[in-house]
GROMACS .gro file of C-alpha atoms in nm:
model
  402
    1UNK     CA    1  -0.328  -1.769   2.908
    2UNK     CA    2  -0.478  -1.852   2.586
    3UNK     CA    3  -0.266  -2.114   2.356
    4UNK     CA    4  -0.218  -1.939   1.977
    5UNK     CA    5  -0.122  -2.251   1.800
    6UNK     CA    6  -0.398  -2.452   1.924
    7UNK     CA    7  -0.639  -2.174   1.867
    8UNK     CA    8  -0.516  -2.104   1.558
    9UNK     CA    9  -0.583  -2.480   1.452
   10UNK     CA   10  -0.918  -2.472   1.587
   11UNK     CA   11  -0.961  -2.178   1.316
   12UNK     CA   12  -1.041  -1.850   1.563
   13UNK     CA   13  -0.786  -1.696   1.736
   14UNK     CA   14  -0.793  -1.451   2.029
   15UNK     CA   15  -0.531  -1.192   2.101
   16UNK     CA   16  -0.232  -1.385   2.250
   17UNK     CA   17   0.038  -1.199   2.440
   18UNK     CA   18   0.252  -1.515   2.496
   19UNK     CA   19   0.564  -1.535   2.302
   20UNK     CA   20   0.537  -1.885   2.121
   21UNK     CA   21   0.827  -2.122   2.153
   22UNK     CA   22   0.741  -2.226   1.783
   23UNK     CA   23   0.497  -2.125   1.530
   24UNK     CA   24   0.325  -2.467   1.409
   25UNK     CA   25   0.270  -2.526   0.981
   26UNK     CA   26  -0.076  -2.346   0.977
   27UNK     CA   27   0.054  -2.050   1.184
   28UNK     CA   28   0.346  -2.056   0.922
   29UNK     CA   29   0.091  -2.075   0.668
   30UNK     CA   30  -0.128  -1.835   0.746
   31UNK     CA   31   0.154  -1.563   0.860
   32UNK     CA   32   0.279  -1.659   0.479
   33UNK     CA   33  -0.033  -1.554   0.318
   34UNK     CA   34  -0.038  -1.265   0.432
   35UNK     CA   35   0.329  -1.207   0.300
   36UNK     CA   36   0.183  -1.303  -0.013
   37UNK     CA   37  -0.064  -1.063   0.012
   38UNK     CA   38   0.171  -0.803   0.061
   39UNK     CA   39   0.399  -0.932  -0.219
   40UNK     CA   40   0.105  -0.897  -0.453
   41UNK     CA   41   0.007  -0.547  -0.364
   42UNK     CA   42   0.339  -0.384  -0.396
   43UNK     CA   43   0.418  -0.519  -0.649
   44UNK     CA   44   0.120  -0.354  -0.833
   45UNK     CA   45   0.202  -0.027  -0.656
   46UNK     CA   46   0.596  -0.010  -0.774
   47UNK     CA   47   0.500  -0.126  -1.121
   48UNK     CA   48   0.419   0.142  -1.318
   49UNK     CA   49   0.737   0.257  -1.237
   50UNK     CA   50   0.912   0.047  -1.467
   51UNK     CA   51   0.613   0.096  -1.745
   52UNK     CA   52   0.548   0.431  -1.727
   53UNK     CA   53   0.686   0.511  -2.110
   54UNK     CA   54   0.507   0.276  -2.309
   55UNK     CA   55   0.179   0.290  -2.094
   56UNK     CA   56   0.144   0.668  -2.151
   57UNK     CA   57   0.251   0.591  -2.528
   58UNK     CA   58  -0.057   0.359  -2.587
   59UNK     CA   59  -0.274   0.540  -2.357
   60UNK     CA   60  -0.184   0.911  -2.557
   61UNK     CA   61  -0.104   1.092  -2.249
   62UNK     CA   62   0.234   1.282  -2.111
   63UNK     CA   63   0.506   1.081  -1.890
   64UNK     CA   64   0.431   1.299  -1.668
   65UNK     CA   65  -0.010   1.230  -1.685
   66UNK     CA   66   0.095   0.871  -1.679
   67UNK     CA   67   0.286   0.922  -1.339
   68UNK     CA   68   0.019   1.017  -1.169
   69UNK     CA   69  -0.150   0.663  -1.140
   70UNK     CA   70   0.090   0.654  -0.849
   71UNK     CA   71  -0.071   0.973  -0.711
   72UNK     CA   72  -0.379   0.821  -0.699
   73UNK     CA   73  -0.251   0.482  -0.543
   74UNK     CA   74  -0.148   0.707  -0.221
   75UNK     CA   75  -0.425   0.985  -0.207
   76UNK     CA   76  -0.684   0.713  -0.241
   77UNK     CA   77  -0.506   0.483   0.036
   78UNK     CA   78  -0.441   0.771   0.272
   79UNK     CA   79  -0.873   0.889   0.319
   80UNK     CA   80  -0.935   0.465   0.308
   81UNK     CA   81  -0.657   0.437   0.565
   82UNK     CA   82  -0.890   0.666   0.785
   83UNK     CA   83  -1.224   0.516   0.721
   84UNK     CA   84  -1.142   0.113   0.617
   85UNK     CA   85  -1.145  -0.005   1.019
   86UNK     CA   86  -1.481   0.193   1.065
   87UNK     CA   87  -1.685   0.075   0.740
   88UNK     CA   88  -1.572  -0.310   0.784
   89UNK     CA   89  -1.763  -0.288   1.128
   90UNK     CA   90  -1.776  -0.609   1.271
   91UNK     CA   91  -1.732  -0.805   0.942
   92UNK     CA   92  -1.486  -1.107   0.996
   93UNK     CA   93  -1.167  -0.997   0.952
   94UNK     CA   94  -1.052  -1.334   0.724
   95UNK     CA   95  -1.354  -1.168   0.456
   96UNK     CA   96  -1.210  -0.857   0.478
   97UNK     CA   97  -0.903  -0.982   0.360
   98UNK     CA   98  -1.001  -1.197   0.111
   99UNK     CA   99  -1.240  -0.937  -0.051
  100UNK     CA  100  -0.946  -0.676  -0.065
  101UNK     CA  101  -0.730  -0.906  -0.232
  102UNK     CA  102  -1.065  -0.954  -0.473
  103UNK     CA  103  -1.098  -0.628  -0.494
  104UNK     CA  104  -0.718  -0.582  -0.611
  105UNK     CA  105  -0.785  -0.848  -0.855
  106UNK     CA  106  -1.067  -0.639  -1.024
  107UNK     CA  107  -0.844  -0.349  -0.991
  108UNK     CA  108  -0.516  -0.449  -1.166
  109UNK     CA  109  -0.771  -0.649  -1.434
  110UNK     CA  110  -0.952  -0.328  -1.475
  111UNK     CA  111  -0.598  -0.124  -1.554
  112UNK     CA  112  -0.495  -0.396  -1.806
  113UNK     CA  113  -0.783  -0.359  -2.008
  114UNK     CA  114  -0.858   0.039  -1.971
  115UNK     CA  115  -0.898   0.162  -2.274
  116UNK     CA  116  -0.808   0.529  -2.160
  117UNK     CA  117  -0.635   0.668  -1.857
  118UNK     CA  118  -0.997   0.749  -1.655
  119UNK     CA  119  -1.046   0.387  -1.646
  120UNK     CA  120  -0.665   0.322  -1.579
  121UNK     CA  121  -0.703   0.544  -1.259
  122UNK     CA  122  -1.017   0.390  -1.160
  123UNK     CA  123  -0.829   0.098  -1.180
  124UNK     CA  124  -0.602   0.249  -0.937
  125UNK     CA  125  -0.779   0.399  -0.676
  126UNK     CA  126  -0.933   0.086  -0.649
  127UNK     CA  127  -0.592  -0.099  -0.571
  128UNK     CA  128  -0.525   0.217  -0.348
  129UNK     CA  129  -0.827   0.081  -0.115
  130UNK     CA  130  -0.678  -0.236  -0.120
  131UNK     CA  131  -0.353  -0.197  -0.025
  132UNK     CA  132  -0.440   0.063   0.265
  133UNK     CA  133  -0.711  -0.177   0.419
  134UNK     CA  134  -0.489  -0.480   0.428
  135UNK     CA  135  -0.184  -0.249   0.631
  136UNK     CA  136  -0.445  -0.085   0.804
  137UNK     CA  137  -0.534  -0.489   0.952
  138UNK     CA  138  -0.235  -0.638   0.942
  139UNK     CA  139  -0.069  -0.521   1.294
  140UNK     CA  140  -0.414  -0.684   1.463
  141UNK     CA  141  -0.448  -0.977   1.223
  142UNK     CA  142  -0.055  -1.035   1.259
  143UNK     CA  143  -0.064  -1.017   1.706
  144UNK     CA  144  -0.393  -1.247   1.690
  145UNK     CA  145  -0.162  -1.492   1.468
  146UNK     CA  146   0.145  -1.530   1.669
  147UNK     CA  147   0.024  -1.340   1.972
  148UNK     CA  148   0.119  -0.974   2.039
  149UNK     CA  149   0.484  -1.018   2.193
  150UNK     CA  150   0.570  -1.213   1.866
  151UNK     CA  151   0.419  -0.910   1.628
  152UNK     CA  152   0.774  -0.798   1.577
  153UNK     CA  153   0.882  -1.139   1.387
  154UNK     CA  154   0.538  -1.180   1.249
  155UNK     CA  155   0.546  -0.837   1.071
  156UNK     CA  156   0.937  -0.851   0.960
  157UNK     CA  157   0.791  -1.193   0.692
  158UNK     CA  158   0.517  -0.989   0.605
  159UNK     CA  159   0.730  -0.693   0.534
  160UNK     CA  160   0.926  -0.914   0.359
  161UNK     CA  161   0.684  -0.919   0.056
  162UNK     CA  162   0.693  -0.581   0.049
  163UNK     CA  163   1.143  -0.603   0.016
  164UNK     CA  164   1.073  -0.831  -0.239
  165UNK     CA  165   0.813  -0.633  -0.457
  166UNK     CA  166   1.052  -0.321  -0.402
  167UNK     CA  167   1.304  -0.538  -0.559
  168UNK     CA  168   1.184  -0.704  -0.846
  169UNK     CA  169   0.813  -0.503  -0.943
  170UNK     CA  170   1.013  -0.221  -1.163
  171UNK     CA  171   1.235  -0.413  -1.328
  172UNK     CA  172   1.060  -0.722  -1.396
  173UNK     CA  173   0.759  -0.483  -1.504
  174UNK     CA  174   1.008  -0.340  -1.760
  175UNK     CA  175   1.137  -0.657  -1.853
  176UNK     CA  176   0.786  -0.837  -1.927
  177UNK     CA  177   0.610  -0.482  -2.071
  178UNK     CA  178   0.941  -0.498  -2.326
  179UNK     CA  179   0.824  -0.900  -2.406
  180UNK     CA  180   0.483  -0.936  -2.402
  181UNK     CA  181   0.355  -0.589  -2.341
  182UNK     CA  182   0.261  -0.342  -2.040
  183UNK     CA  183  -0.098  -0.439  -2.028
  184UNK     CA  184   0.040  -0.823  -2.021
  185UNK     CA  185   0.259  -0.720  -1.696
  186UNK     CA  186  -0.027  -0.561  -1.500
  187UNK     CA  187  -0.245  -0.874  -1.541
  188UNK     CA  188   0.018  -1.049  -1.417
  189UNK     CA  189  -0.002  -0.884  -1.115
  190UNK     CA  190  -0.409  -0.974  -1.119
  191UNK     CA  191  -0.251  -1.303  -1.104
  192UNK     CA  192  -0.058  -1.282  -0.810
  193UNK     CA  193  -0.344  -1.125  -0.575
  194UNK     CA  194  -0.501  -1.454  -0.702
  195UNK     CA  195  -0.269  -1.652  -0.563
  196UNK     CA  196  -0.234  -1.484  -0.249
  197UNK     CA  197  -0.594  -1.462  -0.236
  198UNK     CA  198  -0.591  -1.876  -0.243
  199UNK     CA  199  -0.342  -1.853  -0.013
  200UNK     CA  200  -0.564  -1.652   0.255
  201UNK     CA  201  -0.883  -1.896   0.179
  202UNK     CA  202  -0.679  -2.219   0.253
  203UNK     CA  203  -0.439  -2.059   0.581
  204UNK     CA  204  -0.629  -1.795   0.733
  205UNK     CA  205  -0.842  -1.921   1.086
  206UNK     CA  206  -1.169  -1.741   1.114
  207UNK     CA  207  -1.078  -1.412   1.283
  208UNK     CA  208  -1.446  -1.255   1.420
  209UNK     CA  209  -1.388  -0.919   1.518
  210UNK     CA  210  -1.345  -0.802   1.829
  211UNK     CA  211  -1.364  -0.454   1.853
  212UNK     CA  212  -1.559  -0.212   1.563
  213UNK     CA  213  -1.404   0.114   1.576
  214UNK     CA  214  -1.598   0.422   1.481
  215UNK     CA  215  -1.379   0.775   1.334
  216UNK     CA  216  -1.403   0.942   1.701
  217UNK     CA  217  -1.245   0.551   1.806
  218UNK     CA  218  -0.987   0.662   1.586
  219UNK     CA  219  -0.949   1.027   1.632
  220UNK     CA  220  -0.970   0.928   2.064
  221UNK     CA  221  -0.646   0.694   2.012
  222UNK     CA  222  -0.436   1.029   1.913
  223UNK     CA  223  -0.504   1.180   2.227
  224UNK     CA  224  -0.267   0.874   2.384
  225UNK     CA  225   0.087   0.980   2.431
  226UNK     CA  226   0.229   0.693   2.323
  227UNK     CA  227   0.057   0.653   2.016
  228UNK     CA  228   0.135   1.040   1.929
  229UNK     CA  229   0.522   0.962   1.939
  230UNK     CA  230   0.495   0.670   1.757
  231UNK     CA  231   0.322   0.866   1.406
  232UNK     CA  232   0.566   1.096   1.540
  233UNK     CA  233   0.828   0.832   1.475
  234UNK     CA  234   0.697   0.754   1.147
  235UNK     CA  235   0.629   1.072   1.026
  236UNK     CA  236   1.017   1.182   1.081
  237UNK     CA  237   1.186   0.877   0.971
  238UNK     CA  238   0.997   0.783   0.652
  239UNK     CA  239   0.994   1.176   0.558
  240UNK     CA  240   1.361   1.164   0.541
  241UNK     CA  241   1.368   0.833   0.371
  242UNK     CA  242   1.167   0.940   0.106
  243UNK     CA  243   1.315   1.330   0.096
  244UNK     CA  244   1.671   1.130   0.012
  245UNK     CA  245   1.626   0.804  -0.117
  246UNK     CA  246   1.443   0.901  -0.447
  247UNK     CA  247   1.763   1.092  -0.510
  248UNK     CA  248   2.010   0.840  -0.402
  249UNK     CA  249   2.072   0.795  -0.830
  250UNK     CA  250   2.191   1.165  -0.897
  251UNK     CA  251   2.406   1.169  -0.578
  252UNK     CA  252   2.600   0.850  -0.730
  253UNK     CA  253   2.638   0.988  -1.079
  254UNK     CA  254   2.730   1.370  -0.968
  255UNK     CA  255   2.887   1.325  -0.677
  256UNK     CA  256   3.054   0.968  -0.668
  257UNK     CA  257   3.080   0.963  -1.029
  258UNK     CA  258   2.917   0.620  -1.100
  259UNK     CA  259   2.768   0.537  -1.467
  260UNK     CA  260   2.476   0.322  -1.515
  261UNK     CA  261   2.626  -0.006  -1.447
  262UNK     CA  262   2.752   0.045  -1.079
  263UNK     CA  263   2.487   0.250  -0.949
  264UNK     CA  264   2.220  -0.022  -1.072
  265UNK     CA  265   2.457  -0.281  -0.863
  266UNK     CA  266   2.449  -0.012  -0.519
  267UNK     CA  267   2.079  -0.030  -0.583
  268UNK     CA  268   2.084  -0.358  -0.608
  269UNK     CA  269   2.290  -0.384  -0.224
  270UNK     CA  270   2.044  -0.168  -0.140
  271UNK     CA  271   1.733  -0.352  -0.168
  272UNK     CA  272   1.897  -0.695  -0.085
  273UNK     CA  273   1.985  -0.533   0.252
  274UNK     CA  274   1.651  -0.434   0.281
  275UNK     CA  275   1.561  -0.786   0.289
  276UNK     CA  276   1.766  -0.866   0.549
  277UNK     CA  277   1.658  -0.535   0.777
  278UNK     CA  278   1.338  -0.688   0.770
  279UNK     CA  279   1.404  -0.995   1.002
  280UNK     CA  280   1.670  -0.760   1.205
  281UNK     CA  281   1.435  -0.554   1.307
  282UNK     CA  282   1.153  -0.805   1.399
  283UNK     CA  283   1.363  -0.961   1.597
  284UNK     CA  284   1.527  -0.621   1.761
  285UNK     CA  285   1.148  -0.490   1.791
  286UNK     CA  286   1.049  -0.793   1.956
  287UNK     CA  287   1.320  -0.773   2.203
  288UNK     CA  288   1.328  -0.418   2.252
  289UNK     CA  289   1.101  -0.154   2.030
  290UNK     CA  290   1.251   0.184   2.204
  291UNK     CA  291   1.614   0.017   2.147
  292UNK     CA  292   1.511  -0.116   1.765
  293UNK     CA  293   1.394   0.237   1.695
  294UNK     CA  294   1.698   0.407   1.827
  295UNK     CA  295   1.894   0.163   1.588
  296UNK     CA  296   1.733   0.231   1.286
  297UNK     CA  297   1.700   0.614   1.282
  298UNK     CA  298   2.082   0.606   1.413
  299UNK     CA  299   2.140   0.360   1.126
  300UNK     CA  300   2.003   0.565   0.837
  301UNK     CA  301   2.140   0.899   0.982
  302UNK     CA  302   2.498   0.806   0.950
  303UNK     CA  303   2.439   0.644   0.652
  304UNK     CA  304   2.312   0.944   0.461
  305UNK     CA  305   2.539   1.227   0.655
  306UNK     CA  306   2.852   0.975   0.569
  307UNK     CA  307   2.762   0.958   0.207
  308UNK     CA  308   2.757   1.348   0.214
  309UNK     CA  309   3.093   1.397   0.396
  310UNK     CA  310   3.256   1.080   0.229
  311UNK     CA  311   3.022   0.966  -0.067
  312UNK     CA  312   3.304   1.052  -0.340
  313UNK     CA  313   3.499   0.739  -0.282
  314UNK     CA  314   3.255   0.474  -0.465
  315UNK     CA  315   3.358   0.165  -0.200
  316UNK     CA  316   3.250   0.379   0.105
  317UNK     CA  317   2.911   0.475  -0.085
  318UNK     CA  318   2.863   0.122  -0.193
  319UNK     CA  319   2.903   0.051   0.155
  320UNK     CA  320   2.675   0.307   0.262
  321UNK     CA  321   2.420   0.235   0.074
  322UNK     CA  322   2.389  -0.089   0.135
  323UNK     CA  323   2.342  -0.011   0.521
  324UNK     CA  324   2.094   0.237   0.454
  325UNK     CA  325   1.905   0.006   0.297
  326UNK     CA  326   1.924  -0.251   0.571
  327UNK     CA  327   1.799   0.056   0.792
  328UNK     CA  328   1.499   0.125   0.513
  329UNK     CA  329   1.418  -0.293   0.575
  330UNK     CA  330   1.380  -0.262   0.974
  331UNK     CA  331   1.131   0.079   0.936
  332UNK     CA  332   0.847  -0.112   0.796
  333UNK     CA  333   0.851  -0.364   1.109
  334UNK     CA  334   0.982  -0.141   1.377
  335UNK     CA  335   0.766   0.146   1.316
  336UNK     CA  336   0.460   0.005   1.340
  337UNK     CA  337   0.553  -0.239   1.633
  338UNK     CA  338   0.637   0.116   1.810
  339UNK     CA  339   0.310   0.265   1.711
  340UNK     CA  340   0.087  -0.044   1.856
  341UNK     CA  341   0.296  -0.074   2.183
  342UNK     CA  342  -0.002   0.222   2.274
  343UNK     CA  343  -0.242   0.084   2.158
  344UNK     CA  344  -0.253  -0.274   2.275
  345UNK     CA  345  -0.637  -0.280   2.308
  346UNK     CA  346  -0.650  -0.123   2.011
  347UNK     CA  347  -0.423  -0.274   1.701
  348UNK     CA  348  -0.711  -0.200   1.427
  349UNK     CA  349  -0.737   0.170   1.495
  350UNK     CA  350  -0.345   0.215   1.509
  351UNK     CA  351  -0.355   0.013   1.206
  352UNK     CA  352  -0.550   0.292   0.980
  353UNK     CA  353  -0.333   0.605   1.186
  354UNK     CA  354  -0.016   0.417   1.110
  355UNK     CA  355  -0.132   0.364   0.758
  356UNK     CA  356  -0.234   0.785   0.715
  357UNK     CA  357   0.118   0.861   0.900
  358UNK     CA  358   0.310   0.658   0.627
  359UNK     CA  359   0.123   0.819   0.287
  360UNK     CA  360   0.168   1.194   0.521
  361UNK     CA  361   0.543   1.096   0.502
  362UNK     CA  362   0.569   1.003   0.183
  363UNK     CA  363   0.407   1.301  -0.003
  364UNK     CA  364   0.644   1.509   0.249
  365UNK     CA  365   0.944   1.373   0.154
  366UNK     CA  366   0.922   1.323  -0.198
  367UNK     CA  367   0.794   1.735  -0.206
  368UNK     CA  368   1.104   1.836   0.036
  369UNK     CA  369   1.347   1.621  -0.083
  370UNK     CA  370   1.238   1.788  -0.466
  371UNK     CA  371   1.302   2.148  -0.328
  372UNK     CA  372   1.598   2.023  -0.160
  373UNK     CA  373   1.768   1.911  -0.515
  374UNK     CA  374   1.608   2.117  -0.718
  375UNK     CA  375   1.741   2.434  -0.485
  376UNK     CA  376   2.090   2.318  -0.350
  377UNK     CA  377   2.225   2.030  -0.510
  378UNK     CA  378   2.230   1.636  -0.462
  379UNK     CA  379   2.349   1.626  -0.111
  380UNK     CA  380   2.116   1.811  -0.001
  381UNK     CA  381   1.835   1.540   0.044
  382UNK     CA  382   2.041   1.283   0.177
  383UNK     CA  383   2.117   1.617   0.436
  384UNK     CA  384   1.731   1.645   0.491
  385UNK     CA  385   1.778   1.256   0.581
  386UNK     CA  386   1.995   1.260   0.812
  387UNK     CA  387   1.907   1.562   1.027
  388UNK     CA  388   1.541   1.343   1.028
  389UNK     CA  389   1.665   1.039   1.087
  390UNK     CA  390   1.864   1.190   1.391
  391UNK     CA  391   1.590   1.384   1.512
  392UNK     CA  392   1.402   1.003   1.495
  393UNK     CA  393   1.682   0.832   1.699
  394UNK     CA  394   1.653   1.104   1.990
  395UNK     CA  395   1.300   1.063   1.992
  396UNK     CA  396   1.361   0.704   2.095
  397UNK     CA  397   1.578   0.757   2.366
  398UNK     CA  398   1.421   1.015   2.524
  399UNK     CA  399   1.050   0.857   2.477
  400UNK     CA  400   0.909   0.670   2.836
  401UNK     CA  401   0.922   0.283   2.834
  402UNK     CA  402   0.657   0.127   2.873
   0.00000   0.00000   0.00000
C-alpha cells in the first residue's frame, strides 16, 4: 500500500486508497492551495453580482447586457468541462493548474481594463475555462493528495473556498466598486488567483498524469451505472437548489414579511451554515456517501417544503434557512464524492461529467424556478425544491452500495 504523506514529500504522488491517520504540513499545504484556488475563482464568478450597476453604467450597456457576463462564465465552462481532461493530455497535472490560475489572472486583468463589453466577455469566457478545468481536476488531484478514502474531507476545505467566495465576493465587490471603483474590485480578484497561484507553485508535488482521457473516454464512463445516478444526483439536487434559492429574497419579503435588514441577516445564516455543511458532509461522505446523500437531499427538502407550510412566522424561516444552507454546504462535497465512487479508475473523466452536470443544473433551475415565480407565486420555487430534493433523497436509498 503506497504511503501518501511520504509520497507527497517526495513531490509525486500516486493514487492512495488508505485513509491517513494525519495529513502532514505539505499535504495541509498543498490541499490549502487548492482551497485558495477555489477561493479565487468564485470569487471572480459571484462578483459581478454585486457590480453589475455601475459596470454596465461605464461600459454603456443595459443591466440586463451587463448580466450576461455571468452567462458566459457558465456556457463557456460547461463545453470546457467536456473537452479540458482530453486537450491537457498527459501534461502534468501541477502545470495544468498553475496555468489555469494564469490564465484566470489574464482573464480578470483583461475585464478590468476592457474598454467595452466584447473585451469584458472575452475576459470572461476566459475565466469560464478556468474555473471548469480546475473542478473538472480537482476530485483526481484531491484523492492523489490525501488518498481516495480521504476525498470526502479533502474536498469539504476545498469547497470551503467556494462558501467563502459565496459569502463575501458580492458584497465586498459592492463595497470596494463603491470606494475605489468596479474596475479596481475585479483586479483585485487578478490578485487573488496570484496568490493562490504562489500558493500551488510552492505546495503542489509533481502530479504526472496517469491516465489521458479522450471524448469517447468520457462519453464510455456514462454507460456505468453508477456514474449515471450520480449526475443523476446532481442534476436533481442542484436543479432544485437553484429553481428556489435565487428566490429565497421575495419569499421573505412577501410571504414572511421581512424588510431589508432581516432578510440580509437570514442570508447571512445562510451562507455561514454553508460553511459549516462543508466539513459535515466531508466527513459524512467519507464515512458513508449513499447515507451523506440521503442526508442532504432530506435536509434541503424539509427545509424548503417547511418554509412553504410554515415560512410566515420569521423565527421558523430564520431557522429554516439557515439549515438549508448547511444542506447547500454538504452538496458541493457529497455530490461529487457520490459521482467518483464509479469511477475510481477514472476521477479525471468524472471530473469534466460532474463539472457539465452542475452548469446543466444550474441553467435548469434558474429557468424553472423563473416560470415557477413568475407563473404562481413565491412558494412556488422553494415547492420545485423540495419535490427535487425529495426525489434526490430516494434516489439514495434506493441506489446499490457499492
Amino acid at each position: 500500500m503506497t504511503d501518501t504523506t511520504s509520497q507527497l514529500d517526495s513531490a509525486t504522488i500516486d493514487l492512495d486508497d488508505a485513509v491517513p491517520t494525519s495529513w502532514s504540513p505539505t499535504t495541509w499545504f498543498a490541499v490549502i492551495s487548492m482551497a485558495a484556488t477555489s477561493f479565487a475563482l468564485v470569487s471572480a464568478e459571484f462578483l459581478p453580482a454585486g457590480l453589475l450597476t455601475p459596470m454596465a453604467r461605464d461600459l454603456g450597456v443595459s443591466e440586463g447586457t451587463a448580466g450576461q457576463v455571468v452567462t458566459a462564465t457558465a456556457s463557456v465552462g460547461a463545453v470546457t468541462a467536456l473537452l479540458s481532461n482530453v486537450l491537457i493530455g498527459k501534461l502534468n497535472r501541477k502545470t495544468v493548474l498553475v496555468g489555469l490560475s494564469a490564465l484566470a489572472i489574464i482573464s480578470n486583468l483583461l475585464a478590468a481594463f476592457a474598454t467595452d463589453f466584447w473585451l469584458l466577455l472575452l475576459g470572461r469566457a476566459g475565466l469560464g475555462i478556468a474555473l471548469s478545468g480546475f473542478w473538472a481536476l480537482s476530485v483526481a488531484v484531491v484523492a492523489r493528495l490525501v488518498g481516495t478514502n480521504a476525498t470526502g474531507r479533502g474536498m469539504a476545505i476545498v469547497t470551503l473556498g467556494v462558501s467563502l467566495a459565496t459569502i463575501a465576493a458580492p458584497s465586498m465587490g459592492a463595497l470596494i466598486s463603491d470606494w475605489i471603483g468596479w474596475r479596481a474590485a475585479t483586479a483585485l480578484t487578478a490578485g487573488l488567483a496570484a496568490i493562490a497561484m504562489l500558493l500551488q507553485i510552492l505546495s503542489l508535488p509533481s502530479l504526472p498524469a496517469n491516465t489521458s482521457n479522450s471524448l469517447s473516454d468520457v462519453f464510455r464512463l456514462t454507460k456505468r451505472r453508477t456514474v449515471q445516478l450520480g449526475m443523476l444526483a446532481i442534476l436533481m439536487l442542484m436543479t432544485g437548489h437553484f429553481a428556489g434559492s435565487v428566490y429565497v429574497r421575495p419569499f421573505l419579503e412577501q410571504v414572511t414579511l421581512l424588510d431589508t435588514g432581516p432578510i440580509a441577516l437570514a442570508l447571512l445564516g445562510f451562507g455561514v451554515a454553508s460553511v459549516f455543511g462543508n466539513f459535515v458532509g466531508g466527513r459524512l461522505a467519507d464515512a458513508n456517501v449513499r447515507i451523506a446523500l440521503a442526508v442532504t437531499g432530506g435536509l434541503m427538502a424539509f427545509s424548503a417544503v417547511s418554509l412553504v407550510l410554515w415560512g410566515v412566522n420569521s423565527s421558523v424561516a430564520f431557522t429554516l434557512v439557515t439549515s438549508w444552507g448547511l444542506a447547500f454546504g454538504m452538496a458541493p462535497v457529497v455530490l461529487p464524492t457520490n459521482l467518483s465512487r464509479g469511477a475510481s479508475d477514472a476521477l479525471e473523466a468524472a471530473g469534466s461529467l460532474m463539472v457539465v452536470s452542475f452548469q446543466v443544473a444550474i441553467s435548469i433551475g434558474a429557468l424553472f424556478g423563473g416560470f415557477a415565480v413568475d407563473h404562481f407565486g413565491a412558494s412556488a420555487p422553494l415547492t420545485l425544491t423540495s419535490i427535487l430534493a425529495a426525489a434526490t433523497l430516494a434516489l439514495a436509498l434506493l441506489q446499490p452500495r457499492t
